[in-house]
mmCIF file of C-alpha atoms in Angstrom:
data_model
loop_
_atom_site.group_PDB
_atom_site.id
_atom_site.type_symbol
_atom_site.label_atom_id
_atom_site.label_comp_id
_atom_site.label_asym_id
_atom_site.label_seq_id
_atom_site.Cartn_x
_atom_site.Cartn_y
_atom_site.Cartn_z
ATOM 1 C CA UNK A 613 0.000 0.000 0.000
ATOM 2 C CA UNK A 614 1.502 3.349 -1.045
ATOM 3 C CA UNK A 615 0.667 6.873 -2.213
ATOM 4 C CA UNK A 616 -0.166 5.951 -5.792
ATOM 5 C CA UNK A 617 -2.674 3.347 -4.571
ATOM 6 C CA UNK A 618 -4.360 5.672 -2.072
ATOM 7 C CA UNK A 619 -4.074 9.214 -3.450
ATOM 8 C CA UNK A 620 -7.492 9.275 -5.142
ATOM 9 C CA UNK A 621 -9.919 11.195 -2.951
ATOM 10 C CA UNK A 622 -7.210 12.130 -0.470
ATOM 11 C CA UNK A 623 -6.034 15.649 0.422
ATOM 12 C CA UNK A 624 -2.955 15.043 -1.748
ATOM 13 C CA UNK A 625 -4.968 14.563 -4.925
ATOM 14 C CA UNK A 626 -4.100 17.606 -7.065
ATOM 15 C CA UNK A 627 -1.513 18.788 -4.540
ATOM 16 C CA UNK A 628 1.560 17.979 -6.634
ATOM 17 C CA UNK A 629 2.223 19.798 -9.935
ATOM 18 C CA UNK A 630 0.156 18.470 -12.831
ATOM 19 C CA UNK A 631 3.250 17.542 -14.829
ATOM 20 C CA UNK A 632 4.713 15.281 -12.139
ATOM 21 C CA UNK A 633 4.756 11.584 -12.999
ATOM 22 C CA UNK A 634 4.781 10.146 -9.479
ATOM 23 C CA UNK A 635 5.366 6.594 -10.675
ATOM 24 C CA UNK A 636 8.391 7.706 -12.693
ATOM 25 C CA UNK A 637 9.741 9.685 -9.727
ATOM 26 C CA UNK A 638 9.293 6.632 -7.513
ATOM 27 C CA UNK A 639 11.175 4.483 -10.036
ATOM 28 C CA UNK A 640 14.092 6.929 -9.901
ATOM 29 C CA UNK A 641 14.272 6.397 -6.145
ATOM 30 C CA UNK A 642 14.075 2.596 -6.250
ATOM 31 C CA UNK A 643 17.638 2.034 -7.471
ATOM 32 C CA UNK A 644 20.452 0.558 -5.415
ATOM 33 C CA UNK A 645 22.569 3.184 -3.609
ATOM 34 C CA UNK A 646 25.626 1.844 -5.440
ATOM 35 C CA UNK A 647 24.052 2.782 -8.778
ATOM 36 C CA UNK A 648 23.687 6.488 -8.112
ATOM 37 C CA UNK A 649 26.801 7.463 -10.077
ATOM 38 C CA UNK A 650 25.968 5.394 -13.161
ATOM 39 C CA UNK A 651 26.188 7.844 -16.043
ATOM 40 C CA UNK A 652 22.955 8.694 -17.834
ATOM 41 C CA UNK A 653 22.563 9.595 -21.502
ATOM 42 C CA UNK A 654 21.403 13.143 -20.739
ATOM 43 C CA UNK A 655 24.332 14.031 -18.447
ATOM 44 C CA UNK A 656 26.908 16.445 -19.813
ATOM 45 C CA UNK A 657 30.202 14.649 -20.429
ATOM 46 C CA UNK A 658 31.815 16.973 -17.869
ATOM 47 C CA UNK A 659 29.108 16.616 -15.215
ATOM 48 C CA UNK A 660 30.174 14.638 -12.149
ATOM 49 C CA UNK A 661 28.343 13.642 -8.935
ATOM 50 C CA UNK A 662 30.743 13.608 -5.966
ATOM 51 C CA UNK A 663 29.917 11.553 -2.856
ATOM 52 C CA UNK A 664 30.845 12.845 0.621
ATOM 53 C CA UNK A 665 30.704 10.684 3.739
ATOM 54 C CA UNK A 666 30.056 13.427 6.301
ATOM 55 C CA UNK A 667 28.701 16.982 6.371
ATOM 56 C CA UNK A 668 32.127 18.312 7.384
ATOM 57 C CA UNK A 669 33.649 16.695 4.304
ATOM 58 C CA UNK A 670 30.809 18.000 2.139
ATOM 59 C CA UNK A 671 31.286 21.577 3.377
ATOM 60 C CA UNK A 672 35.045 21.462 2.867
ATOM 61 C CA UNK A 673 34.977 19.911 -0.611
ATOM 62 C CA UNK A 674 32.259 22.211 -1.912
ATOM 63 C CA UNK A 675 33.975 25.239 -0.351
ATOM 64 C CA UNK A 676 37.253 24.232 -1.986
ATOM 65 C CA UNK A 677 35.541 23.957 -5.376
ATOM 66 C CA UNK A 678 34.142 27.474 -5.003
ATOM 67 C CA UNK A 679 37.455 28.924 -3.842
ATOM 68 C CA UNK A 680 39.414 27.122 -6.573
ATOM 69 C CA UNK A 681 37.050 28.520 -9.221
ATOM 70 C CA UNK A 682 37.608 32.045 -7.901
ATOM 71 C CA UNK A 683 41.366 31.572 -7.731
ATOM 72 C CA UNK A 684 41.544 30.017 -11.223
ATOM 73 C CA UNK A 685 39.648 32.930 -12.771
ATOM 74 C CA UNK A 686 41.979 35.353 -10.983
ATOM 75 C CA UNK A 687 45.070 33.572 -12.297
ATOM 76 C CA UNK A 688 43.617 33.491 -15.812
ATOM 77 C CA UNK A 689 43.021 37.241 -15.689
ATOM 78 C CA UNK A 690 39.295 37.017 -16.316
ATOM 79 C CA UNK A 691 36.190 38.214 -14.500
ATOM 80 C CA UNK A 692 33.928 35.703 -12.773
ATOM 81 C CA UNK A 693 30.158 35.992 -12.419
ATOM 82 C CA UNK A 694 28.799 33.747 -9.671
ATOM 83 C CA UNK A 695 25.141 33.016 -8.957
ATOM 84 C CA UNK A 696 25.047 32.359 -5.216
ATOM 85 C CA UNK A 697 22.579 30.530 -2.943
ATOM 86 C CA UNK A 698 21.768 31.093 0.699
ATOM 87 C CA UNK A 699 21.519 27.338 1.169
ATOM 88 C CA UNK A 700 23.472 25.190 1.539
ATOM 89 C CA UNK A 701 25.689 27.503 3.581
ATOM 90 C CA UNK A 702 28.416 25.464 5.289
ATOM 91 C CA UNK A 703 30.709 25.635 2.244
ATOM 92 C CA UNK A 704 31.169 29.411 2.561
ATOM 93 C CA UNK A 705 33.274 29.080 5.710
ATOM 94 C CA UNK A 706 35.686 26.833 3.828
ATOM 95 C CA UNK A 707 35.653 28.980 0.690
ATOM 96 C CA UNK A 708 36.706 31.919 2.866
ATOM 97 C CA UNK A 709 39.371 29.797 4.566
ATOM 98 C CA UNK A 710 41.006 28.721 1.291
ATOM 99 C CA UNK A 711 40.802 32.159 -0.316
ATOM 100 C CA UNK A 712 42.461 33.728 2.718
ATOM 101 C CA UNK A 713 45.116 31.007 2.848
ATOM 102 C CA UNK A 714 45.912 31.660 -0.813
ATOM 103 C CA UNK A 715 45.563 35.432 -0.380
ATOM 104 C CA UNK A 716 43.268 35.513 -3.404
ATOM 105 C CA UNK A 717 41.896 38.982 -4.079
ATOM 106 C CA UNK A 718 38.232 38.731 -5.132
ATOM 107 C CA UNK A 719 37.958 42.076 -6.908
ATOM 108 C CA UNK A 720 37.347 40.196 -10.187
ATOM 109 C CA UNK A 721 34.227 38.479 -8.788
ATOM 110 C CA UNK A 722 30.649 39.625 -9.430
ATOM 111 C CA UNK A 723 28.127 38.010 -7.092
ATOM 112 C CA UNK A 724 24.442 37.513 -7.927
ATOM 113 C CA UNK A 725 22.318 36.138 -5.110
ATOM 114 C CA UNK A 726 19.791 33.838 -6.714
ATOM 115 C CA UNK A 727 16.763 34.640 -4.564
ATOM 116 C CA UNK A 728 15.312 36.488 -1.583
ATOM 117 C CA UNK A 729 12.195 36.201 0.573
ATOM 118 C CA UNK A 730 9.448 38.623 -0.445
ATOM 119 C CA UNK A 731 5.759 39.392 -0.263
ATOM 120 C CA UNK A 732 3.467 38.991 -3.273
ATOM 121 C CA UNK A 733 4.592 42.376 -4.584
ATOM 122 C CA UNK A 734 8.296 41.544 -4.415
ATOM 123 C CA UNK A 735 9.055 43.671 -1.352
ATOM 124 C CA UNK A 736 11.941 42.106 0.571
ATOM 125 C CA UNK A 737 13.269 42.103 4.122
ATOM 126 C CA UNK A 738 15.747 44.844 4.994
ATOM 127 C CA UNK A 739 19.402 43.957 4.465
ATOM 128 C CA UNK A 740 20.086 44.024 8.214
ATOM 129 C CA UNK A 741 17.272 41.577 9.004
ATOM 130 C CA UNK A 742 18.842 38.268 10.168
ATOM 131 C CA UNK A 743 16.191 36.385 8.188
ATOM 132 C CA UNK A 744 17.203 37.863 4.845
ATOM 133 C CA UNK A 745 19.472 36.088 2.408
ATOM 134 C CA UNK A 746 21.476 39.273 1.919
ATOM 135 C CA UNK A 747 22.274 39.354 5.635
ATOM 136 C CA UNK A 748 23.241 35.674 5.535
ATOM 137 C CA UNK A 749 25.618 36.226 2.621
ATOM 138 C CA UNK A 750 27.254 39.272 4.164
ATOM 139 C CA UNK A 751 27.828 37.376 7.410
ATOM 140 C CA UNK A 752 28.964 34.067 5.893
ATOM 141 C CA UNK A 753 30.991 35.111 2.853
ATOM 142 C CA UNK A 754 31.525 38.746 1.963
ATOM 143 C CA UNK A 755 32.269 39.975 5.489
ATOM 144 C CA UNK A 756 34.712 37.256 6.590
ATOM 145 C CA UNK A 757 36.838 37.752 3.448
ATOM 146 C CA UNK A 758 37.928 41.092 4.863
ATOM 147 C CA UNK A 759 40.302 43.065 2.616
ATOM 148 C CA UNK A 760 40.114 40.320 -0.043
ATOM 149 C CA UNK A 761 36.358 40.572 -0.425
ATOM 150 C CA UNK A 762 34.155 41.175 -3.455
ATOM 151 C CA UNK A 763 33.671 44.955 -3.870
ATOM 152 C CA UNK A 764 30.304 46.097 -2.544
ATOM 153 C CA UNK A 765 29.326 47.521 -5.955
ATOM 154 C CA UNK A 766 29.750 44.025 -7.444
ATOM 155 C CA UNK A 767 27.419 42.293 -4.978
ATOM 156 C CA UNK A 768 23.905 41.866 -6.350
ATOM 157 C CA UNK A 769 20.885 40.903 -4.282
ATOM 158 C CA UNK A 770 17.453 39.843 -5.503
ATOM 159 C CA UNK A 771 15.445 42.962 -4.644
ATOM 160 C CA UNK A 772 12.540 43.916 -6.885
ATOM 161 C CA UNK A 773 14.519 46.740 -8.506
ATOM 162 C CA UNK A 774 17.862 44.921 -8.905
ATOM 163 C CA UNK A 775 16.827 41.380 -9.883
ATOM 164 C CA UNK A 776 15.485 42.488 -13.306
ATOM 165 C CA UNK A 777 18.955 43.873 -14.124
ATOM 166 C CA UNK A 778 20.747 40.538 -13.613
ATOM 167 C CA UNK A 779 20.343 39.270 -17.180
ATOM 168 C CA UNK A 780 21.872 42.360 -18.798
ATOM 169 C CA UNK A 781 24.695 42.558 -16.243
ATOM 170 C CA UNK A 782 25.604 38.898 -16.719
ATOM 171 C CA UNK A 783 25.394 39.170 -20.513
ATOM 172 C CA UNK A 784 27.792 42.116 -20.416
ATOM 173 C CA UNK A 785 30.227 40.216 -18.203
ATOM 174 C CA UNK A 786 30.112 37.158 -20.457
ATOM 175 C CA UNK A 787 30.711 39.351 -23.506
ATOM 176 C CA UNK A 788 33.837 40.582 -21.715
ATOM 177 C CA UNK A 789 35.052 36.997 -21.331
ATOM 178 C CA UNK A 790 33.732 36.271 -17.837
ATOM 179 C CA UNK A 791 32.805 32.737 -16.825
ATOM 180 C CA UNK A 792 29.355 32.228 -15.265
ATOM 181 C CA UNK A 793 29.100 29.691 -12.457
ATOM 182 C CA UNK A 794 25.869 28.778 -10.677
ATOM 183 C CA UNK A 795 26.180 27.427 -7.144
ATOM 184 C CA UNK A 796 22.997 25.748 -5.966
ATOM 185 C CA UNK A 797 21.117 23.353 -3.773
ATOM 186 C CA UNK A 798 18.141 21.248 -4.868
ATOM 187 C CA UNK A 799 14.768 21.894 -3.290
ATOM 188 C CA UNK A 800 12.281 19.360 -2.009
ATOM 189 C CA UNK A 801 10.099 20.374 -4.971
ATOM 190 C CA UNK A 802 13.036 19.953 -7.384
ATOM 191 C CA UNK A 803 13.418 23.708 -7.692
ATOM 192 C CA UNK A 804 16.598 25.630 -8.447
ATOM 193 C CA UNK A 805 16.666 28.914 -6.539
ATOM 194 C CA UNK A 806 12.917 29.414 -5.962
ATOM 195 C CA UNK A 807 12.002 28.605 -9.560
ATOM 196 C CA UNK A 808 9.155 26.245 -8.683
ATOM 197 C CA UNK A 809 7.853 23.316 -10.784
ATOM 198 C CA UNK A 810 4.276 24.593 -10.953
ATOM 199 C CA UNK A 811 5.444 27.596 -12.997
ATOM 200 C CA UNK A 812 5.612 25.208 -15.989
ATOM 201 C CA UNK A 813 1.813 25.397 -16.147
ATOM 202 C CA UNK A 814 2.134 28.912 -17.586
ATOM 203 C CA UNK A 815 4.293 28.051 -20.608
ATOM 204 C CA UNK A 816 3.380 26.548 -23.958
ATOM 205 C CA UNK A 817 6.656 24.650 -24.228
ATOM 206 C CA UNK A 818 10.159 24.268 -22.871
ATOM 207 C CA UNK A 819 11.601 26.832 -25.289
ATOM 208 C CA UNK A 820 9.361 29.526 -23.832
ATOM 209 C CA UNK A 821 10.061 28.348 -20.273
ATOM 210 C CA UNK A 822 13.841 28.530 -20.811
ATOM 211 C CA UNK A 823 13.653 32.241 -21.685
ATOM 212 C CA UNK A 824 12.452 33.335 -18.240
ATOM 213 C CA UNK A 825 15.300 35.092 -16.423
ATOM 214 C CA UNK A 826 13.547 35.906 -13.135
ATOM 215 C CA UNK A 827 10.298 36.320 -11.244
ATOM 216 C CA UNK A 828 9.242 38.944 -8.714
ATOM 217 C CA UNK A 829 6.998 37.760 -5.898
ATOM 218 C CA UNK A 830 7.054 34.111 -6.972
ATOM 219 C CA UNK A 831 4.354 31.998 -5.326
ATOM 220 C CA UNK A 832 6.032 29.173 -3.401
ATOM 221 C CA UNK A 833 4.726 25.620 -3.151
ATOM 222 C CA UNK A 834 3.583 24.483 0.327
ATOM 223 C CA UNK A 835 6.336 21.849 0.452
ATOM 224 C CA UNK A 836 8.915 24.554 -0.211
ATOM 225 C CA UNK A 837 7.538 26.414 2.795
ATOM 226 C CA UNK A 838 7.798 23.274 4.917
ATOM 227 C CA UNK A 839 11.302 22.475 3.671
ATOM 228 C CA UNK A 840 12.480 25.897 4.786
ATOM 229 C CA UNK A 841 10.614 25.642 8.085
ATOM 230 C CA UNK A 842 12.690 22.521 8.792
ATOM 231 C CA UNK A 843 16.041 23.648 7.384
ATOM 232 C CA UNK A 844 16.075 27.371 8.218
ATOM 233 C CA UNK A 845 13.455 28.189 10.847
ATOM 234 C CA UNK A 846 13.772 25.289 13.341
ATOM 235 C CA UNK A 847 10.301 23.951 12.385
ATOM 236 C CA UNK A 848 8.493 27.281 12.908
ATOM 237 C CA UNK A 849 6.384 27.321 9.733
ATOM 238 C CA UNK A 850 4.717 30.612 10.656
ATOM 239 C CA UNK A 851 7.997 32.495 10.145
ATOM 240 C CA UNK A 852 8.428 31.421 6.507
ATOM 241 C CA UNK A 853 7.307 33.900 3.804
ATOM 242 C CA UNK A 854 5.030 32.483 1.114
ATOM 243 C CA UNK A 855 6.690 34.376 -1.762
ATOM 244 C CA UNK A 856 10.187 35.070 -3.028
ATOM 245 C CA UNK A 857 12.057 36.917 -5.749
ATOM 246 C CA UNK A 858 14.055 34.444 -7.806
ATOM 247 C CA UNK A 859 16.171 33.906 -10.885
ATOM 248 C CA UNK A 860 14.801 31.623 -13.594
ATOM 249 C CA UNK A 861 16.105 29.102 -16.141
ATOM 250 C CA UNK A 862 17.066 31.935 -18.478
ATOM 251 C CA UNK A 863 19.949 32.578 -16.065
ATOM 252 C CA UNK A 864 20.899 29.320 -14.342
ATOM 253 C CA UNK A 865 20.827 27.351 -17.620
ATOM 254 C CA UNK A 866 23.180 29.925 -19.150
ATOM 255 C CA UNK A 867 25.942 28.768 -16.796
ATOM 256 C CA UNK A 868 29.343 27.774 -18.133
ATOM 257 C CA UNK A 869 29.741 25.558 -15.096
ATOM 258 C CA UNK A 870 27.809 24.503 -12.002
ATOM 259 C CA UNK A 871 28.676 23.656 -8.395
ATOM 260 C CA UNK A 872 25.784 21.919 -6.646
ATOM 261 C CA UNK A 873 25.244 20.526 -3.183
ATOM 262 C CA UNK A 874 22.822 18.171 -1.426
ATOM 263 C CA UNK A 875 23.331 17.852 2.326
ATOM 264 C CA UNK A 876 19.755 17.196 3.444
ATOM 265 C CA UNK A 877 20.248 14.655 6.226
ATOM 266 C CA UNK A 878 18.199 15.083 9.403
ATOM 267 C CA UNK A 879 19.700 12.583 11.852
ATOM 268 C CA UNK A 880 18.459 9.238 13.225
ATOM 269 C CA UNK A 881 18.825 7.862 9.702
ATOM 270 C CA UNK A 882 16.182 10.220 8.322
ATOM 271 C CA UNK A 883 16.552 12.748 5.499
ATOM 272 C CA UNK A 884 14.549 15.019 3.214
ATOM 273 C CA UNK A 885 16.653 15.272 0.029
ATOM 274 C CA UNK A 886 17.174 11.724 -1.305
ATOM 275 C CA UNK A 887 14.152 11.834 -3.611
ATOM 276 C CA UNK A 888 15.255 15.215 -4.948
ATOM 277 C CA UNK A 889 18.790 13.931 -5.603
ATOM 278 C CA UNK A 890 17.756 10.696 -7.324
ATOM 279 C CA UNK A 891 15.098 12.386 -9.460
ATOM 280 C CA UNK A 892 17.573 15.070 -10.531
ATOM 281 C CA UNK A 893 20.069 12.430 -11.630
ATOM 282 C CA UNK A 894 17.690 9.919 -13.257
ATOM 283 C CA UNK A 895 14.446 11.519 -14.466
ATOM 284 C CA UNK A 896 15.808 13.400 -17.496
ATOM 285 C CA UNK A 897 15.309 17.117 -18.313
ATOM 286 C CA UNK A 898 11.720 18.221 -17.747
ATOM 287 C CA UNK A 899 10.465 21.761 -17.106
ATOM 288 C CA UNK A 900 8.084 20.406 -14.457
ATOM 289 C CA UNK A 901 11.163 19.391 -12.426
ATOM 290 C CA UNK A 902 13.670 22.256 -12.839
ATOM 291 C CA UNK A 903 16.648 20.558 -11.150
ATOM 292 C CA UNK A 904 16.609 17.782 -13.761
ATOM 293 C CA UNK A 905 18.342 20.169 -16.177
ATOM 294 C CA UNK A 906 21.416 20.615 -13.977
ATOM 295 C CA UNK A 907 23.163 17.353 -14.993
ATOM 296 C CA UNK A 908 23.023 18.592 -18.596
ATOM 297 C CA UNK A 909 25.607 21.243 -17.645
ATOM 298 C CA UNK A 910 29.326 20.796 -16.898
ATOM 299 C CA UNK A 911 30.334 20.822 -13.252
ATOM 300 C CA UNK A 912 30.013 18.908 -9.993
ATOM 301 C CA UNK A 913 27.165 17.960 -7.695
ATOM 302 C CA UNK A 914 28.398 17.176 -4.175
ATOM 303 C CA UNK A 915 26.089 15.013 -2.071
ATOM 304 C CA UNK A 916 26.048 13.172 1.238
ATOM 305 C CA UNK A 917 26.413 9.457 0.539
ATOM 306 C CA UNK A 918 23.531 8.568 2.871
ATOM 307 C CA UNK A 919 21.121 10.439 0.587
ATOM 308 C CA UNK A 920 21.594 7.646 -1.967
ATOM 309 C CA UNK A 921 19.554 5.441 0.345
ATOM 310 C CA UNK A 922 18.147 2.941 0.173
ATOM 311 C CA UNK A 923 15.045 5.141 0.310
ATOM 312 C CA UNK A 924 12.574 3.031 2.203
ATOM 313 C CA UNK A 925 10.735 2.749 5.497
ATOM 314 C CA UNK A 926 12.873 2.424 8.621
ATOM 315 C CA UNK A 927 10.024 0.984 10.681
ATOM 316 C CA UNK A 928 10.729 -2.516 12.061
#
């Protein structure tokens, strides 16, 4: 007895996006943990999943990848545009550590935060509000870099007036030879940034969907709210905004390279991100599941090994 056998007439009927094939998603999650790195036909030849045994290892390896990308661009004499998440966050401490050890000046870096909490009109929290993503980034990355940091004028945050300028700014940087890297996590609803799967309902086809660079006051799915209640607000659902400003596929799919991370373990053998990881790696590109496009790009996806499963009941 499972969801597919009992969903008719339940409160979950119609809850998931119309384009989700729940049986296909379930099949993605039914593989052996050892099979998670088996290459799929839709993966980019330079895409690589990287297993990490512990969160500390995950944070360090992902932080090193970020720092190495910044250092490499500096040594090559080119600008670097980086789309940045406010989750996962543990890698920023290590990125700062390596950059300071190497004394890498970050004046060639242009940061673009991928999203920010908002109301339905796109109004965001103030930059000094501890709940804002801008505050989190200043505290975790820009501030600790000290004299080596990214210049303030080159830090972009997803406010309603600045987010619409991202596409032109990034296009200009790329025309000047800059590399674009997107750093990301994968949401419970298979979103990248807060580009939610139900947005696909609005587009005639994938070509049209791919052109969207951003959204102001994006309506978040209830499971996205609950994910953030668990991962960012210590279970207090009432503190989580129901809207956000976010980049779209017209930006994150323009990336020259990606650095992804899945660290969604909860303890006691439980987790929230295994389904998202397996579906991303096995489903194949589909606009109803935005993260499924990420393996089509060159780069690395770091993940905690325990997320590979097996994904099954732990009840004896």
